[in-house]
Each structure stands twice: as C-alpha cells, then as structure tokens.
Short mmCIF file of C-alpha atoms in Angstrom, two decimals:
data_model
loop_
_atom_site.label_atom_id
_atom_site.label_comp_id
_atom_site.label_asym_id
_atom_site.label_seq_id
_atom_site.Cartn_x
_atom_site.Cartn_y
_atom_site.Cartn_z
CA UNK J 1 32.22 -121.41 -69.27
CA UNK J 2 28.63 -120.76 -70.03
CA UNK J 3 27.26 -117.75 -70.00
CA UNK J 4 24.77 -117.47 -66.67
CA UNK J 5 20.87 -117.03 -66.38
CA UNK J 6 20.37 -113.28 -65.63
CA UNK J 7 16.77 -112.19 -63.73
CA UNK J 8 15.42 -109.00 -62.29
CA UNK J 9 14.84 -108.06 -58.97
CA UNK J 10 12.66 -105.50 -57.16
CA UNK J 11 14.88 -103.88 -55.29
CA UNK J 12 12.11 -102.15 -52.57
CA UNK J 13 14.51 -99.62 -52.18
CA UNK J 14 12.81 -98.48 -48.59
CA UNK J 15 13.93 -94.76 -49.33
CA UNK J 16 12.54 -94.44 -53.09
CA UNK J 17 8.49 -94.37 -54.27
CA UNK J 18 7.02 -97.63 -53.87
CA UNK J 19 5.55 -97.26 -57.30
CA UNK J 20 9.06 -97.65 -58.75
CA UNK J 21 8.91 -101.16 -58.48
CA UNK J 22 6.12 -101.70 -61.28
CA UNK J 23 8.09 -99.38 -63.72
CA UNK J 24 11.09 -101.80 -63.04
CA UNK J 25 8.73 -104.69 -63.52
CA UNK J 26 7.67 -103.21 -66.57
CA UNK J 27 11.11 -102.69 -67.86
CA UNK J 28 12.31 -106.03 -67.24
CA UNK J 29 9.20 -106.95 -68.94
CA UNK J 30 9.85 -105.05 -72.33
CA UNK J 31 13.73 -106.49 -71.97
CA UNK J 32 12.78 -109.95 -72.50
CA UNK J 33 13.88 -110.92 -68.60
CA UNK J 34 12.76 -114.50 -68.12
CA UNK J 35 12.43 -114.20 -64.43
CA UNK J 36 11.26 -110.93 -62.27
CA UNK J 37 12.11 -111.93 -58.15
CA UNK J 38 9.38 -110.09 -56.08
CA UNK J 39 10.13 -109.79 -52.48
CA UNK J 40 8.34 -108.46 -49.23
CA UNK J 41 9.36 -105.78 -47.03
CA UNK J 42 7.88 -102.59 -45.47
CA UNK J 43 5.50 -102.00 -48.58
CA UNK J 44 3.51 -103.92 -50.37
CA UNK J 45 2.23 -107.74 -50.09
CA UNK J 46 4.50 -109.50 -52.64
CA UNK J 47 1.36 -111.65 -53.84
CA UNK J 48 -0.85 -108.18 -54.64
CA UNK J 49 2.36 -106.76 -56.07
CA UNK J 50 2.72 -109.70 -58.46
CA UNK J 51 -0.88 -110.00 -59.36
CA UNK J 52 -0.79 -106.00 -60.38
CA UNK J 53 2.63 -106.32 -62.45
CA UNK J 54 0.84 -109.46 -64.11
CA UNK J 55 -1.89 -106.72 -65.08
CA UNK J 56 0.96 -104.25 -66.74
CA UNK J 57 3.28 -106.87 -68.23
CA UNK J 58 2.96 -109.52 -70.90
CA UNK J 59 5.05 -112.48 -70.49
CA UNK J 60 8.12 -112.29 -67.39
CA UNK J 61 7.09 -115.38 -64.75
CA UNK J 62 7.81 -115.20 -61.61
CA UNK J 63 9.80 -115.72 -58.32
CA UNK J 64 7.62 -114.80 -55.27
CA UNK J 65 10.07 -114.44 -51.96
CA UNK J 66 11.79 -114.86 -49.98
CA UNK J 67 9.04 -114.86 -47.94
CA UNK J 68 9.60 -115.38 -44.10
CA UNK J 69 9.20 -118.72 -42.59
CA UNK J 70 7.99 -117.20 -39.15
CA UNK J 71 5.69 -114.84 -40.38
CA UNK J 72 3.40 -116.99 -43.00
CA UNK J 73 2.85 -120.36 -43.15
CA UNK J 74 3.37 -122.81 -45.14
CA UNK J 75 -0.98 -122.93 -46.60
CA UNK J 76 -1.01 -119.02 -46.91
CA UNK J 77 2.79 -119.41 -48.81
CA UNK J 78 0.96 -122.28 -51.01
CA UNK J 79 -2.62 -120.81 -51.42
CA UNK J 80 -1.00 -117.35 -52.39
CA UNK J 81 1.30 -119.01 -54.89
CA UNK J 82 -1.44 -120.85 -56.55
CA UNK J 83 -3.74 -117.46 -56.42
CA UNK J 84 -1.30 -115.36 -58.50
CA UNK J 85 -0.37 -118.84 -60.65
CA UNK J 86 -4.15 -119.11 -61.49
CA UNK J 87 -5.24 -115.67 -61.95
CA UNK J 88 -2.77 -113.64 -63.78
CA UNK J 89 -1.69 -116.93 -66.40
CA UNK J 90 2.23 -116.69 -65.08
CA UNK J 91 4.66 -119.49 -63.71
CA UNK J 92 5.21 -118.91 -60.32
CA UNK J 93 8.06 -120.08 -58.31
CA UNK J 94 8.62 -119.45 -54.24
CA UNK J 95 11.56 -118.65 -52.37
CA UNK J 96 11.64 -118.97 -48.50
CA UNK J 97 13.83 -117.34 -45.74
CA UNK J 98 14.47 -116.47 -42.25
CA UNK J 99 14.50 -112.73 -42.71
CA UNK J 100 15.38 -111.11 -39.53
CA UNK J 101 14.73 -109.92 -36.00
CA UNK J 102 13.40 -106.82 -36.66
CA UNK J 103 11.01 -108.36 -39.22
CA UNK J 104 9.72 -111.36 -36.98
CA UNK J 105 10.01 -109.69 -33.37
CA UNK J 106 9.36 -106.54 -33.71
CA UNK J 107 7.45 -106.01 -36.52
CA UNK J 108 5.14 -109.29 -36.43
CA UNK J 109 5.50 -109.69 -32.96
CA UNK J 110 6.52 -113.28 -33.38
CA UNK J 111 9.77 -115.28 -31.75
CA UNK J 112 12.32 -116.09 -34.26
CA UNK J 113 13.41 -119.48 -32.72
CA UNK J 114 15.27 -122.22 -34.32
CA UNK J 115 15.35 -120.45 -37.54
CA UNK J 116 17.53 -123.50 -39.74
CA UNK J 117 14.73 -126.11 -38.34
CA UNK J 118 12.10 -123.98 -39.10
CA UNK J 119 13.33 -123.16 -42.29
CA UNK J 120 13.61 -126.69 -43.57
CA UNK J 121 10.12 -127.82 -41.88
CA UNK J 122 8.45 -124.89 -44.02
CA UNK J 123 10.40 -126.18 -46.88
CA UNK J 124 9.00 -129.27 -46.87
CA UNK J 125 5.31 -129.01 -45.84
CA UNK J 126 4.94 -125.72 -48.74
CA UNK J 127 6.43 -128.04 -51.04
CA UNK J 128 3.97 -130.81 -50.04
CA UNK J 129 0.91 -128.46 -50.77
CA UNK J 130 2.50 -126.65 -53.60
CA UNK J 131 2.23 -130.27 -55.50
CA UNK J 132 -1.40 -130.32 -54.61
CA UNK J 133 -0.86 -133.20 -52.40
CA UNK J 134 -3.67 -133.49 -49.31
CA UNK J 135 -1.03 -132.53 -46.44
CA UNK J 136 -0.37 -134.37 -42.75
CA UNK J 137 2.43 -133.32 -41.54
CA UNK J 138 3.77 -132.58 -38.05
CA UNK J 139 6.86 -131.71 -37.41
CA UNK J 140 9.00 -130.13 -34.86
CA UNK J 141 8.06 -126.51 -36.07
CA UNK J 142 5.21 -127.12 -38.21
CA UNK J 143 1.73 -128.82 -38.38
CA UNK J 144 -0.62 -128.69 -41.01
CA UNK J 145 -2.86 -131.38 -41.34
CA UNK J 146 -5.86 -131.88 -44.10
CA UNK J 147 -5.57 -129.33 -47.02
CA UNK J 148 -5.25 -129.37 -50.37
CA UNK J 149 -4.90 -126.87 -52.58
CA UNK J 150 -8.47 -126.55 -54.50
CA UNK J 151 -6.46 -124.41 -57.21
CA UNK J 152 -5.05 -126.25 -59.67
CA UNK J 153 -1.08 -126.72 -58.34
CA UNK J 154 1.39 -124.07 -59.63
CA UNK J 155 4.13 -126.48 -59.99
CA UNK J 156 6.77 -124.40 -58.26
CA UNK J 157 10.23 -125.01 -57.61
CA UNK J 158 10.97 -124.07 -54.34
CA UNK J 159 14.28 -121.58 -53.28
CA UNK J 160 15.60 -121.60 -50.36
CA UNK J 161 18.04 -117.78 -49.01
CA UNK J 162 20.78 -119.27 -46.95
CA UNK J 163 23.93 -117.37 -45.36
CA UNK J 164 25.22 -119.38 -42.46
CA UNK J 165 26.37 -123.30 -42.31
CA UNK J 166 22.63 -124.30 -40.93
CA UNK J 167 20.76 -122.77 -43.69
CA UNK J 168 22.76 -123.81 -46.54
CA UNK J 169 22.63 -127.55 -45.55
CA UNK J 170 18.60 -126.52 -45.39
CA UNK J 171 19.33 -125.82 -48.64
CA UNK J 172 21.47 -129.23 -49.94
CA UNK J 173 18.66 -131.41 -48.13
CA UNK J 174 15.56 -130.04 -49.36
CA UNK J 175 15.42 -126.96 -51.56
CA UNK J 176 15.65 -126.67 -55.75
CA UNK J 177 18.04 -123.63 -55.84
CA UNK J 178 19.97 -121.88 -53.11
CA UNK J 179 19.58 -117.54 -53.20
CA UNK J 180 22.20 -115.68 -51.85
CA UNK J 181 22.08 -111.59 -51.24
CA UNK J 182 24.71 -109.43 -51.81
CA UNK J 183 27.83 -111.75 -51.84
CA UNK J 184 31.62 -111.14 -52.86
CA UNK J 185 32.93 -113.81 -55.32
CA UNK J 186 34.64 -115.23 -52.89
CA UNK J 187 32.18 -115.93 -50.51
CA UNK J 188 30.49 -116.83 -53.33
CA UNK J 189 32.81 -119.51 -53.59
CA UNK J 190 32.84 -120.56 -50.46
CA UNK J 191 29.12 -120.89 -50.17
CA UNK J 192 28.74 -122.64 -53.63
CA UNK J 193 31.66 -125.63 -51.96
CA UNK J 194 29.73 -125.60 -48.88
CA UNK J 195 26.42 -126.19 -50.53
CA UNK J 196 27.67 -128.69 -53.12
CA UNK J 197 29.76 -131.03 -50.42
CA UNK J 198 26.27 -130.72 -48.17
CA UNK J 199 24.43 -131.94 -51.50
CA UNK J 200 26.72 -135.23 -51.55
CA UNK J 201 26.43 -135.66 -48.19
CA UNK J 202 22.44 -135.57 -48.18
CA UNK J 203 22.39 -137.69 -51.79
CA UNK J 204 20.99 -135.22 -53.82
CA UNK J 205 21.79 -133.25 -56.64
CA UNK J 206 23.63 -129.70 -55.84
CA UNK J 207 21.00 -126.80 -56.08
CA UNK J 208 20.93 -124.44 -58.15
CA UNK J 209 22.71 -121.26 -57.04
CA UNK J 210 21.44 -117.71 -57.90
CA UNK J 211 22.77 -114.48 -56.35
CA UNK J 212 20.95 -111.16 -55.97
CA UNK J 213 23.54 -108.23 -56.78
CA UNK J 214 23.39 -104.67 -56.46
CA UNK J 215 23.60 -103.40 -60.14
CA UNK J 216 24.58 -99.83 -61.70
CA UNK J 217 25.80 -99.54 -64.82
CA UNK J 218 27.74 -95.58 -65.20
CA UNK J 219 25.93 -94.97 -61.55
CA UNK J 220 25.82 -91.04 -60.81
CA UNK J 221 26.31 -89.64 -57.28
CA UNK J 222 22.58 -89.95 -56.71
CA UNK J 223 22.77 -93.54 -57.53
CA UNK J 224 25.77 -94.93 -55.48
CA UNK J 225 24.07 -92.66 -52.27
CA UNK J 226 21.50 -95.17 -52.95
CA UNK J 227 23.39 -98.06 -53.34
CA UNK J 228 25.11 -96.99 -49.72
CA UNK J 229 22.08 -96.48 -47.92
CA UNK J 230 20.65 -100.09 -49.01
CA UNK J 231 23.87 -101.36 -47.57
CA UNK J 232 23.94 -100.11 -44.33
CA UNK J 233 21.62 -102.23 -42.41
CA UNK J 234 23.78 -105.29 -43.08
CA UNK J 235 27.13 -104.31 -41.65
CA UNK J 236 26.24 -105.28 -38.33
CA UNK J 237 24.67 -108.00 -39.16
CA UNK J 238 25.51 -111.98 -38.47
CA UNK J 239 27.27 -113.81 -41.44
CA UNK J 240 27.60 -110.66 -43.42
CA UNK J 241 29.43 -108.81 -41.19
CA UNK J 242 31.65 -111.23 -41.40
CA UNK J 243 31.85 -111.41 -44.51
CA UNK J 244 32.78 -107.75 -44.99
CA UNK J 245 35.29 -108.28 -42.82
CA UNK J 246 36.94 -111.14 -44.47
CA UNK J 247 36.79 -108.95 -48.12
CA UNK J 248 38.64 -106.14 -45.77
CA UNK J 249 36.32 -104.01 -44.04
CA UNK J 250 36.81 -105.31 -40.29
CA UNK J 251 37.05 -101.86 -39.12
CA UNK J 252 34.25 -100.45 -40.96
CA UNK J 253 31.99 -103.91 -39.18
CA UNK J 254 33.57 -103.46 -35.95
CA UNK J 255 32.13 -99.35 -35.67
CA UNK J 256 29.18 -100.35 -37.52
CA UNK J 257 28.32 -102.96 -34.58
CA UNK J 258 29.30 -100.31 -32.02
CA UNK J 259 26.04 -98.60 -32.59
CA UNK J 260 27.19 -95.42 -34.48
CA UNK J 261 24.07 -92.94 -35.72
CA UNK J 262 23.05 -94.48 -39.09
CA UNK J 263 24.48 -90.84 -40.69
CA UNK J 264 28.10 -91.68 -39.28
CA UNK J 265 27.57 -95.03 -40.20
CA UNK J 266 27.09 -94.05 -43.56
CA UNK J 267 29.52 -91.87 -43.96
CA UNK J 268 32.26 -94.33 -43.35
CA UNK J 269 31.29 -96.42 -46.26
CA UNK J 270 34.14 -96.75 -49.11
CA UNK J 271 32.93 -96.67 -52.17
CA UNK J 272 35.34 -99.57 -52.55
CA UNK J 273 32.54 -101.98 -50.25
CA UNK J 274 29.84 -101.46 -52.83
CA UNK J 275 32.11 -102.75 -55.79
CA UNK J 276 32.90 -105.42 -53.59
CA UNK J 277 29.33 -106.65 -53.23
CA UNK J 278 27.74 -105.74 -56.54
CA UNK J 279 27.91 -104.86 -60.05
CA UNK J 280 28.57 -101.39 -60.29
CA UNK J 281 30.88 -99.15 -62.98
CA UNK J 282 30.91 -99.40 -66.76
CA UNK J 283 29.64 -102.13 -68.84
CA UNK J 284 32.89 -103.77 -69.56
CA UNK J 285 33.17 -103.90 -65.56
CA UNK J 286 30.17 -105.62 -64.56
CA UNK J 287 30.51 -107.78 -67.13
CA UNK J 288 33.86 -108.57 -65.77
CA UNK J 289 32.47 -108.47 -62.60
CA UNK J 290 29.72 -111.63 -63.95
CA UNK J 291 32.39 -113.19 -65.06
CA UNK J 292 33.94 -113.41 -61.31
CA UNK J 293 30.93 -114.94 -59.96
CA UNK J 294 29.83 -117.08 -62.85
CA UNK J 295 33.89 -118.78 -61.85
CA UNK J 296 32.83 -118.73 -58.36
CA UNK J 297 29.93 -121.32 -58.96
CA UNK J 298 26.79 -118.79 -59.51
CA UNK J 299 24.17 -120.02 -61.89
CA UNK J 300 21.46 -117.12 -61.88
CA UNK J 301 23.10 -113.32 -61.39
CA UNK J 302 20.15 -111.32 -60.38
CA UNK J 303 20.26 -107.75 -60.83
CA UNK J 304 19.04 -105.89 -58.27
CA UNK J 305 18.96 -101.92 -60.26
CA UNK J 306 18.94 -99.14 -58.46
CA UNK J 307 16.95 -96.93 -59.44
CA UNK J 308 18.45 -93.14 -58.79
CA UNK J 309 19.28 -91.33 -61.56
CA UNK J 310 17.85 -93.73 -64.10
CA UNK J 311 19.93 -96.15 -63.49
CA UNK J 312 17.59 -98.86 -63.88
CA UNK J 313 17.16 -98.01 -66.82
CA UNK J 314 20.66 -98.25 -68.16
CA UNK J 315 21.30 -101.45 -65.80
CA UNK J 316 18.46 -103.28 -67.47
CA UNK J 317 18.94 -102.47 -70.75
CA UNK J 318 22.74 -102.96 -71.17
CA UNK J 319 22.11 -106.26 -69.53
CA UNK J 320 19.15 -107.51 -71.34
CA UNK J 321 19.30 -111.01 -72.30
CA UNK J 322 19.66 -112.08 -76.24
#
C-alpha cells in the first residue's frame, strides 16, 4: 500500500491567538510540508493570510479554501487566487465549499439555497477563469459574463469539501480532488465508494481524496480540551451527526441537538469521539491510525495540529515527510 501524501492545515482554532497560525505555517515550512491548506473563518482573509506566510516561509505552496460558494464568487475566488499566485512566487490551488448557515445567513447575510447546484455552478465557472479563459457563462446559480483574468493564470486544481450524497457527486462530475473534515475510517470508506461509483457514472476519473484530521501526537490535558472544544459545533450538525452516531455516539448527537449549554455539551464528550475522528495518542498510534484511512481509500491525510501545549510542534515534526 503506498504510503499517503501528508499536508498541513491551519487549524483557526477560534479559541487560540490568531497569530498561531503563521508559527504553524512556519513550522510546516521548516518540515519540508509540500502543501500548507489555508482556510477562512472568523479571522483573517485566507488570501492576506497566504500572501503574509508567503513573506515568512520559503518554499510550502499552497491550498487556498474551502472558500464558501455563497459568500464569494467565482471572479473574486479566481482574481484572489491569481493575486497570491503572482505576488508571493507560490503554486496555488483552491478548494470550494458550502460552509454553513451560520456563515452564509447570519454572518454574510446571504440565503444558503440550493447549496449542491450552487456548489457545482461555482465549480465550473472558477475553473473557467482560473485557466485564464474569457468567461460567458450563465447558469442556474451563476452568471459571469466577459472577464479574464489579466494575471497570468495560476493553473490551479480545483477541490471540492463534500459530506452528503449531493456534494460528493459535485465532486465525481466536476472537481480534481474531493476534501473531507474530520471523518472516521469508515465513513471514510463509505465516502471514498460513493465518490468513486459517482466518478464511473459521470465518465471521469475518481478524484483525488484528501482528509483533514485532528492531529496530537502525546496531547496533554490542555491539548485534548482543545481538541473537544473544536469538536463541538459539529455534533448537531447534518451528515456528521450522523456520522457520530453511526461510529456510536447516538446519544451524545441526540442531547447535543437538544440544545444543551455549549459547557454541558462539552462535558459529555468521551475522549473516545476524538480518537474516533482524528489522529491523536503516541506516534506508533497515529501512524496506525494513517494506516486505517490510507485502507479506507484516503490519498492526502492532512494534519490539522492543535496547538495547546506545543503540540504542534510535536505533531509536525514526528510527522514530517522524508
């Protein structure tokens, strides 16, 4: 079996300094990581962040995303891509999602309709003006009509971060490589069949399938409380509440979608759920642990460190590639 790729992701751990994710970067960096995967959350823009880490590091490329399909559109997505591509020397790639509810409605104000339609109508026209190509396209979600890129094209390979059935035939139809958060092998798995029988169906070779992991290697208390907390949000939610449920944890998803206080919620969360979803313990078992998904179909492991109690430190460095 051969050994998979292995990246670096900023983790935007929402209770840790923001600043943390540059001395990751910079880690990762000094490690030898081929790939770093820079996100977007509550902090920074992930185009700024990656222009500044270009500015501190010397060689890692880059993965910009996922990026939400219903907050930016498919130029801004291309003319940022092409910005950090041009400026800071690096290979830039893009990965696009649906992110969530909160994100779209609330926090952009935006409706978060027909999110598998929009995803794969973003797909498409980003990937049309990524290549540099003048694009004209209108589609059910989307309309873009005229522009071309007057960078030169950052020849990016576009990602798509897929859960449900909808998403991950997005995926098989129209996307380079599939992303999948915080996934037991066995969903793992499931996903990977899913994705690959979607693939025939559509004609197209399967994408390639990477999976961001939570990652500790000899985590202290301090680390595994922040492990927990990361975790929480998704218990309730669609497609991975499920999934919790299926690795065992129905009760756990059941009180977690009855509304508990986030500090109950917490509480309740087995330390056996976080080894279920990531890559936590001793060396020998996360690299075990690799070894489970690598066998379920995963092509890219991406650690995702935490960062309490230096653990980022260890994680990256036991891991290194070479």
């Amino acid at each position: 079996m051969p050994a998979p790729l292995v990246s670096a992701v900023l983790g935007l751990w929402q209770d840790r300094p923001p600043e943390e994710n540059v001395a990751v970067a910079r880690l990762a960096d000094e490690l030898g990581y081929p790939e770093l995967w820079i996100g977007e959350m509550a902090t920074y823009d992930a185009f700024a962040l990656a222009t500044a880490i270009a500015g501190v590091t010397d060689r890692i490329d880059f993965t910009i995303g996922p990026l939400s399909v219903h907050a930016r559109t498919p130029m801004t997505v291309a003319v940022g891509a092409a910005s950090v591509a041009n400026l800071t020397g690096r290979h830039v790639d893009v990965a696009l999602g649906t992110s969530s509810d909160v994100v779209v409605e609330r926090w952009h104000g935006l409706e978060r309709g027909r999110p598998a339609r929009t995803l794969e109508d973003h797909v498409v026209a980003t990937a049309e003006l990524l290549s540099g190509r003048k694009a004209d396209l209108r589609t059910e979600t989307v309309s873009t009509t005229g522009y071309r890129l007057r960078l030169p094209s950052p020849e990016s390979s576009l990602t798509v971060a897929a859960f449900g059935v909808r998403a991950i035939g997005v995926a098989a139809r129209v996307a380079d490589r599939l992303v999948l958060n915080m996934v037991t092998p066995a969903a793992a798995r499931r996903l990977v069949d899913e994705l690959a029988t979607a693939a025939e169906a559509a004609g197209r070779p399967c994408p390639t399938v990477a999976a961001w992991l939570p990652a500790a290697i000899d985590p202290t208390d301090e680390t595994l409380h922040q492990i927990t907390m990361g975790l929480v949000a998704y218990l309730a939610a669609p497609g991975y509440g499920e999934m919790f449920a299926e690795a065992g944890f129905g009760d756990l998803v059941e009180f977690a979608r009855s509304s508990p206080h986030p500090k109950e919620l917490f509480a309740a969360v087995p330390p056996e759920l976080i080894d279920a979803i990531g890559l936590i313990g001793t060396a020998d078992d996360v690299d075990d642990r690799i070894a489970d998904y690598t066998a379920a179909g995963v092509d890219e492991i991406c650690l995702v460190p935490a960062t309490a109690g230096h653990a980022a430190e260890r994680t990256l460095g036991t891991l290194a590639p070479g």
